[in-house]
Coordinates of C-alpha atoms in Angstrom, one line a residue:
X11 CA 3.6 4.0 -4.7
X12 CA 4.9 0.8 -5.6
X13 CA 5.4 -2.2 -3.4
X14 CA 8.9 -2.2 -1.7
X15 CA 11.9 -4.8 -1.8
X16 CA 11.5 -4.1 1.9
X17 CA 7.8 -4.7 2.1
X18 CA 7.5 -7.7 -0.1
X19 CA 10.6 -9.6 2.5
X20 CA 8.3 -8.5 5.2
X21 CA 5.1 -10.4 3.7
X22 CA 6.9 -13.2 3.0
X23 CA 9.0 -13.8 5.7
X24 CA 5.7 -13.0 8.2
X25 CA 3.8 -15.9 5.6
X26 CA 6.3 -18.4 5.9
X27 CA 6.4 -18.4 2.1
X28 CA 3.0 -20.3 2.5
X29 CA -0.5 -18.8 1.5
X30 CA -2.0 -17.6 4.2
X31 CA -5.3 -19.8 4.0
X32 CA -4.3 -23.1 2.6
X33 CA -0.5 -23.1 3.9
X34 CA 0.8 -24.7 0.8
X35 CA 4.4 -24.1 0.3
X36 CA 4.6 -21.0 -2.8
X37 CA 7.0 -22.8 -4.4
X38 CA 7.6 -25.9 -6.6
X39 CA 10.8 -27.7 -7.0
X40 CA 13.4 -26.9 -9.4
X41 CA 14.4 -29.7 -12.3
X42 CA 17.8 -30.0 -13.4
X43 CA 17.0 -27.1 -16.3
X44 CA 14.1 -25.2 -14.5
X45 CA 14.6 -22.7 -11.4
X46 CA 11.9 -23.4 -9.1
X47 CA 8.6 -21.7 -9.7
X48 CA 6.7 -19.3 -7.8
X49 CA 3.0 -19.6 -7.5
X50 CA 2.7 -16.9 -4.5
X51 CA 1.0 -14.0 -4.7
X52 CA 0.9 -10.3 -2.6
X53 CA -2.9 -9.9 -2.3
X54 CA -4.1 -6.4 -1.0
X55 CA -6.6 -6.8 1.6
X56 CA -7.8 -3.3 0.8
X57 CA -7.7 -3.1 -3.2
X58 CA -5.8 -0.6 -4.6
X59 CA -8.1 0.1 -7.7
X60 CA -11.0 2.7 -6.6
X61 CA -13.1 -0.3 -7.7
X62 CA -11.5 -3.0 -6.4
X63 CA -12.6 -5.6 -3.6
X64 CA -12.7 -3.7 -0.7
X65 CA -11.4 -0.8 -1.6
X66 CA -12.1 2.4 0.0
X67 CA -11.2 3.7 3.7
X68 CA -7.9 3.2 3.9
X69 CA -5.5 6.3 3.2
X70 CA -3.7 6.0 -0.3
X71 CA -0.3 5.6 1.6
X72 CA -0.7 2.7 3.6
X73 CA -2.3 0.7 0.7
X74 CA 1.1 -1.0 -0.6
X75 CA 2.2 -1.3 2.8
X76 CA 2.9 -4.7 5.0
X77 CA 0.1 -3.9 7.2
X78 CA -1.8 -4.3 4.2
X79 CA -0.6 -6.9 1.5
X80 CA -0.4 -10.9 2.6
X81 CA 0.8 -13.5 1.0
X82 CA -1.6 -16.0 -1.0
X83 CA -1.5 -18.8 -3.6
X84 CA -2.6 -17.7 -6.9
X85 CA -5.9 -20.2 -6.2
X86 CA -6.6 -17.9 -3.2
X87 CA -6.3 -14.6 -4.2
X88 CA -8.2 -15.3 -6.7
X89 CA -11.6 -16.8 -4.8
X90 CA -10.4 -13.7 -2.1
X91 CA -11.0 -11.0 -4.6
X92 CA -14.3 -12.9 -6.6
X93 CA -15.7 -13.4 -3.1
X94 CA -15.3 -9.6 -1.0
X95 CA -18.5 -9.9 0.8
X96 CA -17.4 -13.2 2.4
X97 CA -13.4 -12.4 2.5
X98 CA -13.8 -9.2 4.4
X99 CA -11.0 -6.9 5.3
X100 CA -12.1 -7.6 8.6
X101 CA -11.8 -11.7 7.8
X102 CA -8.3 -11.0 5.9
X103 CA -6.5 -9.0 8.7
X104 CA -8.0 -12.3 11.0
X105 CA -6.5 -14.9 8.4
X106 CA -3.2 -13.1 8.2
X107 CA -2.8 -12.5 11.9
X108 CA -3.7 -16.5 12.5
X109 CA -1.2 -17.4 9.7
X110 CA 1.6 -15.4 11.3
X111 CA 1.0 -16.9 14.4
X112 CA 0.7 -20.2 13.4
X113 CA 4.3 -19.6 11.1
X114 CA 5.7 -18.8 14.4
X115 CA 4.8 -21.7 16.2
X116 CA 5.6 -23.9 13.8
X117 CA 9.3 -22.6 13.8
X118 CA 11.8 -24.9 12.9
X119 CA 14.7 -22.9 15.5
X120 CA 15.9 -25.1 17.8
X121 CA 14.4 -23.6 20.9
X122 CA 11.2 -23.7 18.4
X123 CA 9.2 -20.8 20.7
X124 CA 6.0 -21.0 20.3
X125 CA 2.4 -19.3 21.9
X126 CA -0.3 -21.6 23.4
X127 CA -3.3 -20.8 25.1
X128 CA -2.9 -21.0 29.2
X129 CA -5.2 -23.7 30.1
X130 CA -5.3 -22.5 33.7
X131 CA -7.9 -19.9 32.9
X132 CA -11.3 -20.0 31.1
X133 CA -11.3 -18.8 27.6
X134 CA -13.3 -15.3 27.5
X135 CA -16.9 -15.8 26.4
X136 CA -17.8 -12.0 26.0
X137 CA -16.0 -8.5 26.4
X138 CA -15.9 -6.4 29.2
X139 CA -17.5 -2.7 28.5
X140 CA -14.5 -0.1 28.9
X141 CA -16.0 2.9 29.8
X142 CA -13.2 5.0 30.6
X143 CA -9.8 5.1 30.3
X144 CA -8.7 4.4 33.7
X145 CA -10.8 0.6 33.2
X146 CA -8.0 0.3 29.8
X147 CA -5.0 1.4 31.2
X148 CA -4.2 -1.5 34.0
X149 CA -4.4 -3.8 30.5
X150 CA -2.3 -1.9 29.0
X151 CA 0.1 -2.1 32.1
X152 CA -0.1 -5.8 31.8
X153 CA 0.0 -7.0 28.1
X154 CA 2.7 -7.8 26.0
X155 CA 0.8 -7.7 22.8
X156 CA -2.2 -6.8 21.6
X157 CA -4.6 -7.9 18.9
X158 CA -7.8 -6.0 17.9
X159 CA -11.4 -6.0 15.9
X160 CA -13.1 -3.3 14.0
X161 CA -16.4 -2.9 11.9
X162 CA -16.7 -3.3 8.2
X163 CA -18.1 -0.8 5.9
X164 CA -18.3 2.2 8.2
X165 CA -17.6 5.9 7.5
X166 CA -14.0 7.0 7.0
X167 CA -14.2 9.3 9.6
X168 CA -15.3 6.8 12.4
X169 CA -11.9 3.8 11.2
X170 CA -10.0 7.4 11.5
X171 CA -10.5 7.9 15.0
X172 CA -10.9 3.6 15.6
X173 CA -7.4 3.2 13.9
X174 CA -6.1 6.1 15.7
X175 CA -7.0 5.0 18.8
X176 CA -5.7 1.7 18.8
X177 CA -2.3 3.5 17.5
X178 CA -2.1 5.1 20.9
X179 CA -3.1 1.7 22.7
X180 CA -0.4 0.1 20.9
X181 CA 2.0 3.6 21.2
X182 CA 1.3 3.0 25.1
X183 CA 1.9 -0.7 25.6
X184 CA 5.2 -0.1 24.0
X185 CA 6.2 2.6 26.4
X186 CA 4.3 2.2 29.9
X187 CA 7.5 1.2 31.4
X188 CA 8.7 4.3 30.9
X189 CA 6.3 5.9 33.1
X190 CA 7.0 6.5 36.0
X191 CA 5.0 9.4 38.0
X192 CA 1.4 9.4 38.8
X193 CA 0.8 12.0 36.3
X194 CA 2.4 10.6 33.3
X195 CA 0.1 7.6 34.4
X196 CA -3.1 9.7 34.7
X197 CA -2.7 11.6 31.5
X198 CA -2.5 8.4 29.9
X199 CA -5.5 7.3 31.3
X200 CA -7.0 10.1 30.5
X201 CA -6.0 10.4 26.8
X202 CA -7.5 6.7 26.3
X203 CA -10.4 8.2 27.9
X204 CA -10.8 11.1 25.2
X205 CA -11.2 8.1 22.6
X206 CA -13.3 6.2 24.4
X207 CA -15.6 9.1 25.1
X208 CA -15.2 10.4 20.8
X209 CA -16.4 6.4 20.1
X210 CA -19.2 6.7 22.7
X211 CA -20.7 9.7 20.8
X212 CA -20.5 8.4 17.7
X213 CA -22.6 5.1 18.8
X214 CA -19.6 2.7 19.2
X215 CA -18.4 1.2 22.5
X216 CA -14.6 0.0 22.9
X217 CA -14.6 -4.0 24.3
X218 CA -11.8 -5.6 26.0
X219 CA -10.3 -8.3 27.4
X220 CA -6.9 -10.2 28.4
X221 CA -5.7 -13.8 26.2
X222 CA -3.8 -15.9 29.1
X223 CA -1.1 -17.2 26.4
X224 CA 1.8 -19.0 27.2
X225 CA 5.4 -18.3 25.5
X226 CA 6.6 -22.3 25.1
X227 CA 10.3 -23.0 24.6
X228 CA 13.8 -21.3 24.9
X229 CA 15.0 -21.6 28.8
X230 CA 11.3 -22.5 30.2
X231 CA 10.0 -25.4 29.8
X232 CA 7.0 -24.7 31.9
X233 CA 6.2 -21.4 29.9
X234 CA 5.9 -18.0 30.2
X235 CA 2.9 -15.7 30.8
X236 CA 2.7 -14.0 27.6
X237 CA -0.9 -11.7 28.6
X238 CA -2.7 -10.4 25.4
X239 CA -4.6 -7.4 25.3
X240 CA -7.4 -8.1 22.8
X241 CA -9.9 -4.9 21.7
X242 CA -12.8 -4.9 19.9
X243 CA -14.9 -1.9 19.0
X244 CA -18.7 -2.5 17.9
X245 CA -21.5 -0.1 17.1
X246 CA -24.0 0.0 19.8
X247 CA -26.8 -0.7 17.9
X248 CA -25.9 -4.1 16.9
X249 CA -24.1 -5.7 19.2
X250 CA -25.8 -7.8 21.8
X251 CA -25.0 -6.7 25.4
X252 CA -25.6 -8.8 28.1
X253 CA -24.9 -9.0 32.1
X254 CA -22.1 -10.9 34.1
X255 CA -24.5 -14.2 33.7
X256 CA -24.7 -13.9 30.1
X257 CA -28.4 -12.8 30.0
X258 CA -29.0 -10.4 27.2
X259 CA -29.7 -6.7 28.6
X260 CA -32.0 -5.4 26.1
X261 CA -33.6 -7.0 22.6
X262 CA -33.8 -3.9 20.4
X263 CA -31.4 -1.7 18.7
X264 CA -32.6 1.2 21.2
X265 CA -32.1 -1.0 24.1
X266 CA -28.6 -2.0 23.7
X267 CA -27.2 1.6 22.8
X268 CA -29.0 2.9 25.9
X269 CA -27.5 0.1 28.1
X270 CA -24.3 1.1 26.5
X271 CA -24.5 4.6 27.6
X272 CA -26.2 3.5 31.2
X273 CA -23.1 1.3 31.9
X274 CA -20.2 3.9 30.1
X275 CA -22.0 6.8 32.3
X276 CA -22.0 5.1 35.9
X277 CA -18.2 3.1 35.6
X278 CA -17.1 6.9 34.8
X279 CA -19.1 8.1 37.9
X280 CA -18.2 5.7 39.8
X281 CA -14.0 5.9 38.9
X282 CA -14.5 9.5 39.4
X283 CA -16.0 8.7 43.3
X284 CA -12.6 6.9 44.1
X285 CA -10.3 9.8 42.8
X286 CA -12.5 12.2 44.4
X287 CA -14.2 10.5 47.2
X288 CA -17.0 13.0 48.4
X289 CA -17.5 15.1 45.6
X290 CA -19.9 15.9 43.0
X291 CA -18.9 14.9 39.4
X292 CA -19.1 17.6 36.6
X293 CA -20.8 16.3 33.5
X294 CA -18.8 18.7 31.8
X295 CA -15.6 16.2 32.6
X296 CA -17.7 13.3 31.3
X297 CA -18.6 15.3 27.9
X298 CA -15.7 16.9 27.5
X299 CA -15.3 21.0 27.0
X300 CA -17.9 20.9 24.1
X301 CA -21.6 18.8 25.0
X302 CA -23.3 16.3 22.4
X303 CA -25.3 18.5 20.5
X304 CA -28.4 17.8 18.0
X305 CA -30.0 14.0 18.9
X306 CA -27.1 12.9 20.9
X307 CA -28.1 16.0 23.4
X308 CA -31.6 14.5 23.7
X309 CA -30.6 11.0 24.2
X310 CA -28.0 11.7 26.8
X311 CA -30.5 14.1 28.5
X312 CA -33.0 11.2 28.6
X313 CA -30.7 8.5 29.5
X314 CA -29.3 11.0 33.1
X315 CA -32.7 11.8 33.9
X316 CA -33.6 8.5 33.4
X317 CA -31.1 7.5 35.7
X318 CA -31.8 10.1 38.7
X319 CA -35.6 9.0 38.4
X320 CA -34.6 5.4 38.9
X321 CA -32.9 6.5 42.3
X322 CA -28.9 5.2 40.4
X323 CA -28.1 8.6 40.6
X324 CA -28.4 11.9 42.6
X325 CA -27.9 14.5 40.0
X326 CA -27.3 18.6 41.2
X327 CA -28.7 20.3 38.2
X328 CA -28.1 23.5 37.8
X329 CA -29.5 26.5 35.4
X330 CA -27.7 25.1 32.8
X331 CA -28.2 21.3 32.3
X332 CA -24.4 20.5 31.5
X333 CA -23.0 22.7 34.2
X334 CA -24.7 19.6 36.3
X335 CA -23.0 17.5 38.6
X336 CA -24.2 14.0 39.9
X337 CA -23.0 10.9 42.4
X338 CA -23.6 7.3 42.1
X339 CA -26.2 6.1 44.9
X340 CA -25.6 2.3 46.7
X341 CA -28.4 1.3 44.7
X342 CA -26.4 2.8 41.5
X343 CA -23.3 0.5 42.7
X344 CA -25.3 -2.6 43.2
X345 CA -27.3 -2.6 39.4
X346 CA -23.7 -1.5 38.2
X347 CA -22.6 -4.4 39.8
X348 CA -25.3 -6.7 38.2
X349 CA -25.2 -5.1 34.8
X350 CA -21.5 -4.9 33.6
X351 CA -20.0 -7.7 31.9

């Protein structure tokens, strides 16, 4: 597929007609027997070519797309393609997404709207854990936009069900308003949920939290609160996870996917104890209708017992170990309290 009339006005109209790392102008003057010349080029951020830079993980249909192309000068697509391992498609999407927003504040309309950070709150250090859907979907509720971060260089199967995901967070912070009933609310929460949980067995745990921006110009002069809802998704064994203080929670690769799944496994219990204060919670609703199976089984085994012998759980085990059920105990709510960021 070829790039479009419609895709290339996109690119350049979101660029500025400026490359999106130096923000030189494209474009040279005309002479009085010259048209002006064009020195801007559409780089792909994933290449096109099987054995292009980056290329690979990205279905062939979305490779000529906007999403995909930005704008550079023909200096920097150049050192972009010689240099993948430092230009990332992670890095690219960043640059292009920085570009745009600086394009937009540097609008010469005569309102000249712009985005600023809100100096009356801190900038976030670190990302809260979201362990279930229910923690994403107030977010959701409150945003206006939304920005993410993914891994690099990670199976095609795993950006599937990360770029899906985000889809839906997107889908839903485009159409919350439209929801109006407690259900509709719910199933959204609880079809976050189902991709948080799918992320969780595959070792990655979804991060989040909100970008106080200010929308500058227009009719306020003082601003307007323009929330962003930024999500980043890591793999647990190499991401550092540390407590409310910013004290690291575990040194090894071992220790931080299992204080992943301590924290993911009592926020779910304890959001399941205020929608069903009193009861018991399956851990077939935490798993889902089919358990982990293989090493997954054994970790997550580990990691409840684990928890019970502790005294941060009371689990009701039954013949069958995921027919269990389990509560979180005070002492549960208070290292809960001292562990999540």
């Amino acid at each position: 597929m070829a790039i479009s009339e419609r895709t290339l006005k996109i690119v350049w109209s979101e660029a500025g007609g400026k490359c999106c790392i130096c923000r030189v102008l494209v474009l040279t003057p005309g002479t009085e027997d010259d048209d002006p010349s064009v020195f801007g080029e559409l780089a792909h951020i994933v290449a096109k070519s099987p054995g292009g830079p980056r290329a690979g993980g990205l279905d062939p249909s979305k490779l000529d797309t906007h999403e995909n192309l930005m704008l550079l000068c023909n200096k920097h697509h150049k050192q972009v393609d010689d240099q993948p391992n430092h230009f990332t498609v992670e890095k690219l999407h960043q640059i292009k997404r920085d570009h745009a927003a600086w394009v937009a504040s540097e609008s010469s309309a005569p309102d000249n709207m712009k985005l600023m950070r809100d100096p009356t709150y801190p900038v976030p250090k670190k990302l809260n854990i979201i362990a279930t859907g229910h923690a994403l979907w107030p977010m959701i509720q409150e945003c206006v936009a939304t920005s993410y971060i993914i891994p690099d260089r990670m199976p095609d199967e795993d950006e599937d069900l990360m770029v899906e995901f985000l889809q839906v967070v997107r889908d839903y912070a485009d159409i919350h308003d439209d929801l109006h009933t407690v259900r509709e609310h719910r199933d959204a929460a609880k079809a976050l949920g189902e991709y948080i949980s799918q992320l969780a067995e595959r070792n990655y745990f979804v991060g989040a939290y909100m970008r106080r921006l200010l929308l500058i110009g227009g009719v306020s002069k003082e601003g307007s609160p323009w929330p962003e809802l930024h999500i980043e998704i890591h793999a647990g064994d190499q991401a550092q996870i540390v407590d409310k203080d910013g004290k690291p929670m575990g040194a090894t690769a071992g220790a931080v996917s299992r204080a992943v799944g301590r924290v993911m496994f009592l926020r779910w219990l304890e959001q399941y104890s205020v929608e069903h204060p009193g009861d018991p919670a399956p851990l077939a609703e935490f798993f889902g209708e089919e358990p982990p199976s293989g090493h997954p089984e054994v970790l997550w085994r580990d990691l409840i017992r684990g928890l019970r012998n502790e005294g941060l759980i009371l689990c009701f085990e039954s013949l069958e170990f995921w027919s269990s059920s389990a509560t979180l105990t005070d002492k549960g709510r208070a290292d809960l309290e001292s562990r999540q960021p």
